[in-house]
Amino acid sequence: MAGIVIALPKRIYVSACLICCVYAFNMTNKFATLNLKKTLIGFYSMQYCVSLCAGFLEHLSTHNYYSRGFMGVTQYRRYALTGGIGSGKSTVARMFRDLGAVIIDADAISRELMEPGQEVLARTVNLFGESVLNADGTLNRARLAERIFAHHEEREKLNAIVHPEVRSRAAELVDDAVNSPNFSGIIIDDIPLLVETQRAAEFDGVIAVQTDLPIRLERLSKNRNMSYTEAQARISAQATDQQRSAIARWVITNSGSRDDTQAQVQKVWDELRAEV
């Protein structure tokens, strides 16, 4: 079947290609995912190849295959991991990383973007004033957090600055991951504010981490030196566990032992691997 291949999203290359054999579509969520079981032959090296051949679906997820060179496709899946503050989401992310997942950490990217000399930090200071800076020019995260968690409108303004840049950087990290040797085919985006940013539909599935409230409060007090009132305010400012579970394909309960959590992670991992 003759067709056209277009590269998305950064650069556009168009070339003729030949689909040797295409099997049935795999409908795992609202976005159709194309499962190429045999060979896609192209004349150029392309990113995020999307075939627009006759009879193909109009809406096609670009997560699932990637052209690494002159011939061949590396198929992969991209999932989201979310959980409230103090839920132990970062611990769960490390467990997935140890099993072979590529973790795209939204919080780590945010910290990187807030380093001195970065445009995002400059725009943040423009918005909130130099009072959010330490004497050495670094961001005073505690002072900024105190302001944004107390004022919803200011929090939304900060998110409007940070979130688009986080997504852009995440896309670059995905490119790097897919081109790396021994890639497992599974990328997991660690996104605390997944519900709030309404991004669940961008992924092949959502994994939510939930932990009993008293345990979360204890962790925040012990690990982050927060008062009960401050910890409760931080939790209340985020989406609820019910909202997260409503968008999740998998829910990991992190209120028990580490071994119990690890067993749940392993079970989810086995299911993710089966989808690649």
PDB file of C-alpha atoms in Angstrom:
ATOM      1  CA  MET A   1       0.000   0.000   0.000  1.00  0.00           C
ATOM      2  CA  ALA A   2       1.553   3.315  -1.003  1.00  0.00           C
ATOM      3  CA  GLY A   3       1.473   6.079   1.524  1.00  0.00           C
ATOM      4  CA  ILE A   4       2.961   9.261   2.916  1.00  0.00           C
ATOM      5  CA  VAL A   5       4.908   9.632   6.133  1.00  0.00           C
ATOM      6  CA  ILE A   6       4.994  12.907   8.066  1.00  0.00           C
ATOM      7  CA  ALA A   7       7.300  13.613  10.996  1.00  0.00           C
ATOM      8  CA  LEU A   8       5.841  15.344  14.061  1.00  0.00           C
ATOM      9  CA  PRO A   9       6.059  17.628  15.921  1.00  0.00           C
ATOM     10  CA  LYS A  10       9.307  19.612  15.574  1.00  0.00           C
ATOM     11  CA  ARG A  11      10.355  19.132  11.978  1.00  0.00           C
ATOM     12  CA  ILE A  12       8.356  17.976   9.007  1.00  0.00           C
ATOM     13  CA  TYR A  13       9.792  15.656   6.387  1.00  0.00           C
ATOM     14  CA  VAL A  14       7.641  14.039   3.755  1.00  0.00           C
ATOM     15  CA  SER A  15       8.628  10.903   1.877  1.00  0.00           C
ATOM     16  CA  ALA A  16       7.101   8.002   0.079  1.00  0.00           C
ATOM     17  CA  CYS A  17       6.965   4.741   1.982  1.00  0.00           C
ATOM     18  CA  LEU A  18       5.724   1.198   1.679  1.00  0.00           C
ATOM     19  CA  ILE A  19       3.712  -0.571   4.342  1.00  0.00           C
ATOM     20  CA  CYS A  20       4.552  -4.221   3.820  1.00  0.00           C
ATOM     21  CA  CYS A  21       1.932  -5.573   6.202  1.00  0.00           C
ATOM     22  CA  VAL A  22      -0.350  -3.975   8.776  1.00  0.00           C
ATOM     23  CA  TYR A  23      -2.314  -5.941  11.324  1.00  0.00           C
ATOM     24  CA  ALA A  24      -5.365  -4.887  13.329  1.00  0.00           C
ATOM     25  CA  PHE A  25      -5.437  -1.756  15.438  1.00  0.00           C
ATOM     26  CA  ASN A  26      -5.043  -2.161  19.171  1.00  0.00           C
ATOM     27  CA  MET A  27      -7.649  -0.030  20.966  1.00  0.00           C
ATOM     28  CA  THR A  28      -6.440   0.291  24.555  1.00  0.00           C
ATOM     29  CA  ASN A  29      -7.898   3.709  25.241  1.00  0.00           C
ATOM     30  CA  LYS A  30      -9.652   6.579  23.479  1.00  0.00           C
ATOM     31  CA  PHE A  31      -6.675   7.073  21.186  1.00  0.00           C
ATOM     32  CA  ALA A  32      -6.222   4.393  18.551  1.00  0.00           C
ATOM     33  CA  THR A  33      -2.742   2.896  18.602  1.00  0.00           C
ATOM     34  CA  LEU A  34      -1.227   1.497  15.461  1.00  0.00           C
ATOM     35  CA  ASN A  35       0.525  -1.828  15.896  1.00  0.00           C
ATOM     36  CA  LEU A  36       2.998  -2.362  13.078  1.00  0.00           C
ATOM     37  CA  LYS A  37       3.870  -6.018  13.204  1.00  0.00           C
ATOM     38  CA  LYS A  38       6.182  -6.089  10.235  1.00  0.00           C
ATOM     39  CA  THR A  39       8.320  -3.556   8.391  1.00  0.00           C
ATOM     40  CA  LEU A  40       7.882   0.124   7.686  1.00  0.00           C
ATOM     41  CA  ILE A  41      10.360   1.110   4.970  1.00  0.00           C
ATOM     42  CA  GLY A  42      11.115   4.820   4.651  1.00  0.00           C
ATOM     43  CA  PHE A  43      13.573   6.844   2.652  1.00  0.00           C
ATOM     44  CA  TYR A  44      14.557   9.224   5.484  1.00  0.00           C
ATOM     45  CA  SER A  45      15.203   9.101   9.203  1.00  0.00           C
ATOM     46  CA  MET A  46      12.084  10.535  10.799  1.00  0.00           C
ATOM     47  CA  GLN A  47      10.696  11.397  14.223  1.00  0.00           C
ATOM     48  CA  TYR A  48       7.243  10.361  15.358  1.00  0.00           C
ATOM     49  CA  CYS A  49       6.291   8.687  12.090  1.00  0.00           C
ATOM     50  CA  VAL A  50       2.584   8.846  11.340  1.00  0.00           C
ATOM     51  CA  SER A  51       1.305   7.013   8.308  1.00  0.00           C
ATOM     52  CA  LEU A  52      -1.489   8.723   6.442  1.00  0.00           C
ATOM     53  CA  CYS A  53      -2.235   5.840   4.104  1.00  0.00           C
ATOM     54  CA  ALA A  54      -5.734   5.310   2.766  1.00  0.00           C
ATOM     55  CA  GLY A  55      -8.004   3.545   5.208  1.00  0.00           C
ATOM     56  CA  PHE A  56      -5.965   4.417   8.303  1.00  0.00           C
ATOM     57  CA  LEU A  57      -7.604   5.947  11.345  1.00  0.00           C
ATOM     58  CA  GLU A  58      -8.005   9.699  11.520  1.00  0.00           C
ATOM     59  CA  HIS A  59      -6.768   9.939  15.118  1.00  0.00           C
ATOM     60  CA  LEU A  60      -3.520   8.127  15.738  1.00  0.00           C
ATOM     61  CA  SER A  61      -1.433   8.202  18.890  1.00  0.00           C
ATOM     62  CA  THR A  62       2.172   9.134  18.122  1.00  0.00           C
ATOM     63  CA  HIS A  63       3.489   7.411  21.245  1.00  0.00           C
ATOM     64  CA  ASN A  64       3.711   3.938  19.870  1.00  0.00           C
ATOM     65  CA  TYR A  65       6.432   3.771  17.278  1.00  0.00           C
ATOM     66  CA  TYR A  66       9.502   5.725  16.370  1.00  0.00           C
ATOM     67  CA  SER A  67      11.827   5.587  13.371  1.00  0.00           C
ATOM     68  CA  ARG A  68      15.448   5.347  14.511  1.00  0.00           C
ATOM     69  CA  GLY A  69      17.130   5.236  11.155  1.00  0.00           C
ATOM     70  CA  PHE A  70      16.841   4.349   7.505  1.00  0.00           C
ATOM     71  CA  MET A  71      14.697   1.292   8.196  1.00  0.00           C
ATOM     72  CA  GLY A  72      12.784  -0.107  11.111  1.00  0.00           C
ATOM     73  CA  VAL A  73      10.518   1.130  13.859  1.00  0.00           C
ATOM     74  CA  THR A  74      10.892   1.072  17.619  1.00  0.00           C
ATOM     75  CA  GLN A  75       7.473   0.819  19.214  1.00  0.00           C
ATOM     76  CA  TYR A  76       6.948   2.246  22.673  1.00  0.00           C
ATOM     77  CA  ARG A  77       4.254   3.218  25.123  1.00  0.00           C
ATOM     78  CA  ARG A  78       4.035   6.303  27.308  1.00  0.00           C
ATOM     79  CA  TYR A  79       2.210   6.254  30.639  1.00  0.00           C
ATOM     80  CA  ALA A  80       1.617   8.788  33.410  1.00  0.00           C
ATOM     81  CA  LEU A  81       2.296   8.256  37.110  1.00  0.00           C
ATOM     82  CA  THR A  82       0.505  10.549  39.538  1.00  0.00           C
ATOM     83  CA  GLY A  83      -0.126  10.876  43.243  1.00  0.00           C
ATOM     84  CA  GLY A  84      -0.590  13.514  45.893  1.00  0.00           C
ATOM     85  CA  ILE A  85       2.117  15.070  48.002  1.00  0.00           C
ATOM     86  CA  GLY A  86       3.355  12.597  50.606  1.00  0.00           C
ATOM     87  CA  SER A  87       1.905   9.587  48.779  1.00  0.00           C
ATOM     88  CA  GLY A  88       5.303   8.045  48.050  1.00  0.00           C
ATOM     89  CA  LYS A  89       4.949   8.503  44.306  1.00  0.00           C
ATOM     90  CA  SER A  90       8.669   9.141  43.913  1.00  0.00           C
ATOM     91  CA  THR A  91       9.430   5.824  45.619  1.00  0.00           C
ATOM     92  CA  VAL A  92       7.095   4.055  43.199  1.00  0.00           C
ATOM     93  CA  ALA A  93       8.759   5.862  40.277  1.00  0.00           C
ATOM     94  CA  ARG A  94      12.167   4.572  41.407  1.00  0.00           C
ATOM     95  CA  MET A  95      10.763   1.033  41.533  1.00  0.00           C
ATOM     96  CA  PHE A  96       9.579   1.350  37.946  1.00  0.00           C
ATOM     97  CA  ARG A  97      12.957   2.785  36.943  1.00  0.00           C
ATOM     98  CA  ASP A  98      14.729  -0.184  38.521  1.00  0.00           C
ATOM     99  CA  LEU A  99      12.546  -2.499  36.439  1.00  0.00           C
ATOM    100  CA  GLY A 100      13.561  -0.729  33.234  1.00  0.00           C
ATOM    101  CA  ALA A 101      11.148   2.160  32.688  1.00  0.00           C
ATOM    102  CA  VAL A 102      12.383   5.543  31.520  1.00  0.00           C
ATOM    103  CA  ILE A 103      11.083   8.078  34.054  1.00  0.00           C
ATOM    104  CA  ILE A 104      10.339  11.638  32.968  1.00  0.00           C
ATOM    105  CA  ASP A 105      10.184  13.532  36.270  1.00  0.00           C
ATOM    106  CA  ALA A 106       8.129  16.722  35.984  1.00  0.00           C
ATOM    107  CA  ASP A 107       9.286  17.985  39.389  1.00  0.00           C
ATOM    108  CA  ALA A 108      12.948  17.479  38.496  1.00  0.00           C
ATOM    109  CA  ILE A 109      12.428  19.350  35.236  1.00  0.00           C
ATOM    110  CA  SER A 110      10.724  22.181  37.134  1.00  0.00           C
ATOM    111  CA  ARG A 111      13.695  22.449  39.485  1.00  0.00           C
ATOM    112  CA  GLU A 112      16.064  22.541  36.521  1.00  0.00           C
ATOM    113  CA  LEU A 113      14.023  25.324  34.910  1.00  0.00           C
ATOM    114  CA  MET A 114      14.151  27.346  38.118  1.00  0.00           C
ATOM    115  CA  GLU A 115      17.940  27.456  38.305  1.00  0.00           C
ATOM    116  CA  PRO A 116      19.695  30.847  38.083  1.00  0.00           C
ATOM    117  CA  GLY A 117      20.016  32.055  34.504  1.00  0.00           C
ATOM    118  CA  GLN A 118      16.954  30.173  33.291  1.00  0.00           C
ATOM    119  CA  GLU A 119      14.190  32.141  31.576  1.00  0.00           C
ATOM    120  CA  VAL A 120      11.489  30.446  33.655  1.00  0.00           C
ATOM    121  CA  LEU A 121      13.084  31.711  36.868  1.00  0.00           C
ATOM    122  CA  ALA A 122      13.337  35.224  35.421  1.00  0.00           C
ATOM    123  CA  ARG A 123       9.642  35.199  34.503  1.00  0.00           C
ATOM    124  CA  THR A 124       8.766  33.881  37.952  1.00  0.00           C
ATOM    125  CA  VAL A 125      10.690  36.710  39.621  1.00  0.00           C
ATOM    126  CA  ASN A 126       8.961  39.142  37.271  1.00  0.00           C
ATOM    127  CA  LEU A 127       5.625  37.859  38.519  1.00  0.00           C
ATOM    128  CA  PHE A 128       6.307  37.501  42.240  1.00  0.00           C
ATOM    129  CA  GLY A 129       9.160  39.919  42.841  1.00  0.00           C
ATOM    130  CA  GLU A 130      12.658  39.369  44.187  1.00  0.00           C
ATOM    131  CA  SER A 131      11.274  38.347  47.572  1.00  0.00           C
ATOM    132  CA  VAL A 132      11.110  34.764  46.245  1.00  0.00           C
ATOM    133  CA  LEU A 133      14.892  34.723  45.764  1.00  0.00           C
ATOM    134  CA  ASN A 134      17.628  33.887  48.231  1.00  0.00           C
ATOM    135  CA  ALA A 135      20.573  36.233  48.661  1.00  0.00           C
ATOM    136  CA  ASP A 136      22.631  34.183  46.183  1.00  0.00           C
ATOM    137  CA  GLY A 137      19.997  34.496  43.457  1.00  0.00           C
ATOM    138  CA  THR A 138      18.600  30.991  43.801  1.00  0.00           C
ATOM    139  CA  LEU A 139      14.885  30.375  44.215  1.00  0.00           C
ATOM    140  CA  ASN A 140      13.545  30.289  47.760  1.00  0.00           C
ATOM    141  CA  ARG A 141      11.171  27.399  47.173  1.00  0.00           C
ATOM    142  CA  ALA A 142       9.628  27.498  50.618  1.00  0.00           C
ATOM    143  CA  ARG A 143       8.748  31.177  50.268  1.00  0.00           C
ATOM    144  CA  LEU A 144       7.306  30.691  46.791  1.00  0.00           C
ATOM    145  CA  ALA A 145       5.324  27.644  47.912  1.00  0.00           C
ATOM    146  CA  GLU A 146       3.900  29.597  50.826  1.00  0.00           C
ATOM    147  CA  ARG A 147       2.576  32.216  48.431  1.00  0.00           C
ATOM    148  CA  ILE A 148       1.137  29.990  45.733  1.00  0.00           C
ATOM    149  CA  PHE A 149      -0.554  27.524  48.056  1.00  0.00           C
ATOM    150  CA  ALA A 150      -2.249  30.380  49.862  1.00  0.00           C
ATOM    151  CA  HIS A 151      -3.427  32.106  46.672  1.00  0.00           C
ATOM    152  CA  HIS A 152      -5.076  30.051  43.940  1.00  0.00           C
ATOM    153  CA  GLU A 153      -4.788  32.763  41.273  1.00  0.00           C
ATOM    154  CA  GLU A 154      -1.052  33.145  41.814  1.00  0.00           C
ATOM    155  CA  ARG A 155      -0.631  29.379  41.640  1.00  0.00           C
ATOM    156  CA  GLU A 156      -2.415  29.323  38.283  1.00  0.00           C
ATOM    157  CA  LYS A 157      -0.205  32.120  36.946  1.00  0.00           C
ATOM    158  CA  LEU A 158       2.921  30.224  37.970  1.00  0.00           C
ATOM    159  CA  ASN A 159       1.614  27.031  36.383  1.00  0.00           C
ATOM    160  CA  ALA A 160       1.013  28.931  33.136  1.00  0.00           C
ATOM    161  CA  ILE A 161       4.708  29.846  33.098  1.00  0.00           C
ATOM    162  CA  VAL A 162       6.161  26.512  34.164  1.00  0.00           C
ATOM    163  CA  HIS A 163       3.973  23.795  32.659  1.00  0.00           C
ATOM    164  CA  PRO A 164       4.497  24.548  28.931  1.00  0.00           C
ATOM    165  CA  GLU A 165       8.263  24.605  29.455  1.00  0.00           C
ATOM    166  CA  VAL A 166       8.131  21.346  31.402  1.00  0.00           C
ATOM    167  CA  ARG A 167       6.270  19.691  28.533  1.00  0.00           C
ATOM    168  CA  SER A 168       8.783  20.973  26.000  1.00  0.00           C
ATOM    169  CA  ARG A 169      11.717  19.639  28.011  1.00  0.00           C
ATOM    170  CA  ALA A 170       9.902  16.330  28.570  1.00  0.00           C
ATOM    171  CA  ALA A 171       9.527  15.919  24.805  1.00  0.00           C
ATOM    172  CA  GLU A 172      13.291  16.319  24.411  1.00  0.00           C
ATOM    173  CA  LEU A 173      13.906  13.667  27.072  1.00  0.00           C
ATOM    174  CA  VAL A 174      11.540  11.285  25.299  1.00  0.00           C
ATOM    175  CA  ASP A 175      13.535  11.735  22.086  1.00  0.00           C
ATOM    176  CA  ASP A 176      16.732  10.918  23.978  1.00  0.00           C
ATOM    177  CA  ALA A 177      15.173   7.862  25.625  1.00  0.00           C
ATOM    178  CA  VAL A 178      13.857   6.337  22.411  1.00  0.00           C
ATOM    179  CA  ASN A 179      17.281   6.695  20.805  1.00  0.00           C
ATOM    180  CA  SER A 180      19.142   5.165  23.746  1.00  0.00           C
ATOM    181  CA  PRO A 181      20.473   1.584  23.675  1.00  0.00           C
ATOM    182  CA  ASN A 182      18.541  -1.116  25.548  1.00  0.00           C
ATOM    183  CA  PHE A 183      15.380   1.004  25.593  1.00  0.00           C
ATOM    184  CA  SER A 184      12.615  -1.001  27.293  1.00  0.00           C
ATOM    185  CA  GLY A 185       9.837   0.548  25.216  1.00  0.00           C
ATOM    186  CA  ILE A 186       8.149   2.012  28.291  1.00  0.00           C
ATOM    187  CA  ILE A 187       8.230   5.685  29.291  1.00  0.00           C
ATOM    188  CA  ILE A 188       6.522   6.833  32.479  1.00  0.00           C
ATOM    189  CA  ASP A 189       5.930  10.534  33.093  1.00  0.00           C
ATOM    190  CA  ASP A 190       5.923  11.337  36.813  1.00  0.00           C
ATOM    191  CA  ILE A 191       3.343  14.151  36.954  1.00  0.00           C
ATOM    192  CA  PRO A 192       1.973  15.220  40.361  1.00  0.00           C
ATOM    193  CA  LEU A 193      -0.607  17.601  38.859  1.00  0.00           C
ATOM    194  CA  LEU A 194      -1.924  15.310  36.136  1.00  0.00           C
ATOM    195  CA  VAL A 195      -5.575  15.812  37.103  1.00  0.00           C
ATOM    196  CA  GLU A 196      -5.178  19.550  37.489  1.00  0.00           C
ATOM    197  CA  THR A 197      -3.535  19.959  34.075  1.00  0.00           C
ATOM    198  CA  GLN A 198      -6.072  17.636  32.398  1.00  0.00           C
ATOM    199  CA  ARG A 199      -3.391  15.693  30.532  1.00  0.00           C
ATOM    200  CA  ALA A 200      -4.509  12.106  31.179  1.00  0.00           C
ATOM    201  CA  ALA A 201      -5.748  11.607  27.605  1.00  0.00           C
ATOM    202  CA  GLU A 202      -2.239  12.256  26.265  1.00  0.00           C
ATOM    203  CA  PHE A 203      -1.009   8.938  27.648  1.00  0.00           C
ATOM    204  CA  ASP A 204      -1.637   5.253  27.038  1.00  0.00           C
ATOM    205  CA  GLY A 205      -2.701   4.859  30.654  1.00  0.00           C
ATOM    206  CA  VAL A 206      -2.457   6.408  34.113  1.00  0.00           C
ATOM    207  CA  ILE A 207      -0.989   4.860  37.263  1.00  0.00           C
ATOM    208  CA  ALA A 208      -2.203   6.501  40.482  1.00  0.00           C
ATOM    209  CA  VAL A 209      -0.461   6.128  43.842  1.00  0.00           C
ATOM    210  CA  GLN A 210      -2.662   6.394  46.922  1.00  0.00           C
ATOM    211  CA  THR A 211      -1.727   6.475  50.595  1.00  0.00           C
ATOM    212  CA  ASP A 212      -3.826   6.873  53.724  1.00  0.00           C
ATOM    213  CA  LEU A 213      -4.047  10.502  54.861  1.00  0.00           C
ATOM    214  CA  PRO A 214      -2.490  10.000  58.346  1.00  0.00           C
ATOM    215  CA  ILE A 215       0.558   8.384  56.738  1.00  0.00           C
ATOM    216  CA  ARG A 216       0.903  11.245  54.267  1.00  0.00           C
ATOM    217  CA  LEU A 217       0.701  13.825  57.051  1.00  0.00           C
ATOM    218  CA  GLU A 218       3.323  11.946  59.054  1.00  0.00           C
ATOM    219  CA  ARG A 219       5.675  11.756  56.065  1.00  0.00           C
ATOM    220  CA  LEU A 220       5.343  15.468  55.333  1.00  0.00           C
ATOM    221  CA  SER A 221       6.020  16.311  58.967  1.00  0.00           C
ATOM    222  CA  LYS A 222       9.025  13.997  59.222  1.00  0.00           C
ATOM    223  CA  ASN A 223      10.597  14.385  55.783  1.00  0.00           C
ATOM    224  CA  ARG A 224       9.762  18.005  54.959  1.00  0.00           C
ATOM    225  CA  ASN A 225       9.433  19.558  58.408  1.00  0.00           C
ATOM    226  CA  MET A 226       5.882  20.715  57.745  1.00  0.00           C
ATOM    227  CA  SER A 227       3.395  21.501  60.459  1.00  0.00           C
ATOM    228  CA  TYR A 228       0.119  19.587  60.414  1.00  0.00           C
ATOM    229  CA  THR A 229      -1.699  22.722  59.221  1.00  0.00           C
ATOM    230  CA  GLU A 230       0.773  23.347  56.403  1.00  0.00           C
ATOM    231  CA  ALA A 231       0.737  19.704  55.313  1.00  0.00           C
ATOM    232  CA  GLN A 232      -3.053  19.628  55.298  1.00  0.00           C
ATOM    233  CA  ALA A 233      -3.149  22.831  53.235  1.00  0.00           C
ATOM    234  CA  ARG A 234      -0.741  21.375  50.660  1.00  0.00           C
ATOM    235  CA  ILE A 235      -2.826  18.217  50.346  1.00  0.00           C
ATOM    236  CA  SER A 236      -6.078  20.177  50.076  1.00  0.00           C
ATOM    237  CA  ALA A 237      -4.643  22.340  47.284  1.00  0.00           C
ATOM    238  CA  GLN A 238      -4.205  19.268  45.077  1.00  0.00           C
ATOM    239  CA  ALA A 239      -6.675  16.897  43.436  1.00  0.00           C
ATOM    240  CA  THR A 240      -8.262  14.220  45.609  1.00  0.00           C
ATOM    241  CA  ASP A 241      -7.499  10.507  45.509  1.00  0.00           C
ATOM    242  CA  GLN A 242     -10.978   9.965  44.095  1.00  0.00           C
ATOM    243  CA  GLN A 243     -10.232  12.317  41.200  1.00  0.00           C
ATOM    244  CA  ARG A 244      -6.965  10.530  40.481  1.00  0.00           C
ATOM    245  CA  SER A 245      -8.462   7.047  40.625  1.00  0.00           C
ATOM    246  CA  ALA A 246     -11.199   8.177  38.216  1.00  0.00           C
ATOM    247  CA  ILE A 247      -8.616   8.674  35.448  1.00  0.00           C
ATOM    248  CA  ALA A 248      -6.375   5.735  36.373  1.00  0.00           C
ATOM    249  CA  ARG A 249      -6.071   2.319  34.773  1.00  0.00           C
ATOM    250  CA  TRP A 250      -4.004   1.136  37.731  1.00  0.00           C
ATOM    251  CA  VAL A 251      -4.067   2.198  41.387  1.00  0.00           C
ATOM    252  CA  ILE A 252      -1.120   1.347  43.642  1.00  0.00           C
ATOM    253  CA  THR A 253      -1.809   1.501  47.372  1.00  0.00           C
ATOM    254  CA  ASN A 254       1.285   2.651  49.238  1.00  0.00           C
ATOM    255  CA  SER A 255       0.069   2.442  52.830  1.00  0.00           C
ATOM    256  CA  GLY A 256       1.620  -0.942  53.645  1.00  0.00           C
ATOM    257  CA  SER A 257       5.119  -2.368  53.601  1.00  0.00           C
ATOM    258  CA  ARG A 258       7.698  -1.670  50.928  1.00  0.00           C
ATOM    259  CA  ASP A 259       7.465  -5.298  49.812  1.00  0.00           C
ATOM    260  CA  ASP A 260       3.709  -4.928  49.352  1.00  0.00           C
ATOM    261  CA  THR A 261       4.191  -1.817  47.213  1.00  0.00           C
ATOM    262  CA  GLN A 262       6.946  -3.519  45.223  1.00  0.00           C
ATOM    263  CA  ALA A 263       4.647  -6.456  44.479  1.00  0.00           C
ATOM    264  CA  GLN A 264       1.973  -4.106  43.146  1.00  0.00           C
ATOM    265  CA  VAL A 265       4.537  -2.277  41.009  1.00  0.00           C
ATOM    266  CA  GLN A 266       5.783  -5.569  39.594  1.00  0.00           C
ATOM    267  CA  LYS A 267       2.236  -6.604  38.673  1.00  0.00           C
ATOM    268  CA  VAL A 268       1.613  -3.319  36.860  1.00  0.00           C
ATOM    269  CA  TRP A 269       5.002  -3.540  35.163  1.00  0.00           C
ATOM    270  CA  ASP A 270       4.206  -6.994  33.805  1.00  0.00           C
ATOM    271  CA  GLU A 271       0.992  -5.598  32.306  1.00  0.00           C
ATOM    272  CA  LEU A 272       2.832  -2.632  30.787  1.00  0.00           C
ATOM    273  CA  ARG A 273       5.421  -4.921  29.224  1.00  0.00           C
ATOM    274  CA  ALA A 274       2.657  -6.992  27.674  1.00  0.00           C
ATOM    275  CA  GLU A 275       1.364  -3.897  25.862  1.00  0.00           C
ATOM    276  CA  VAL A 276       4.616  -2.970  24.144  1.00  0.00           C
TER     277      VAL A 276
END
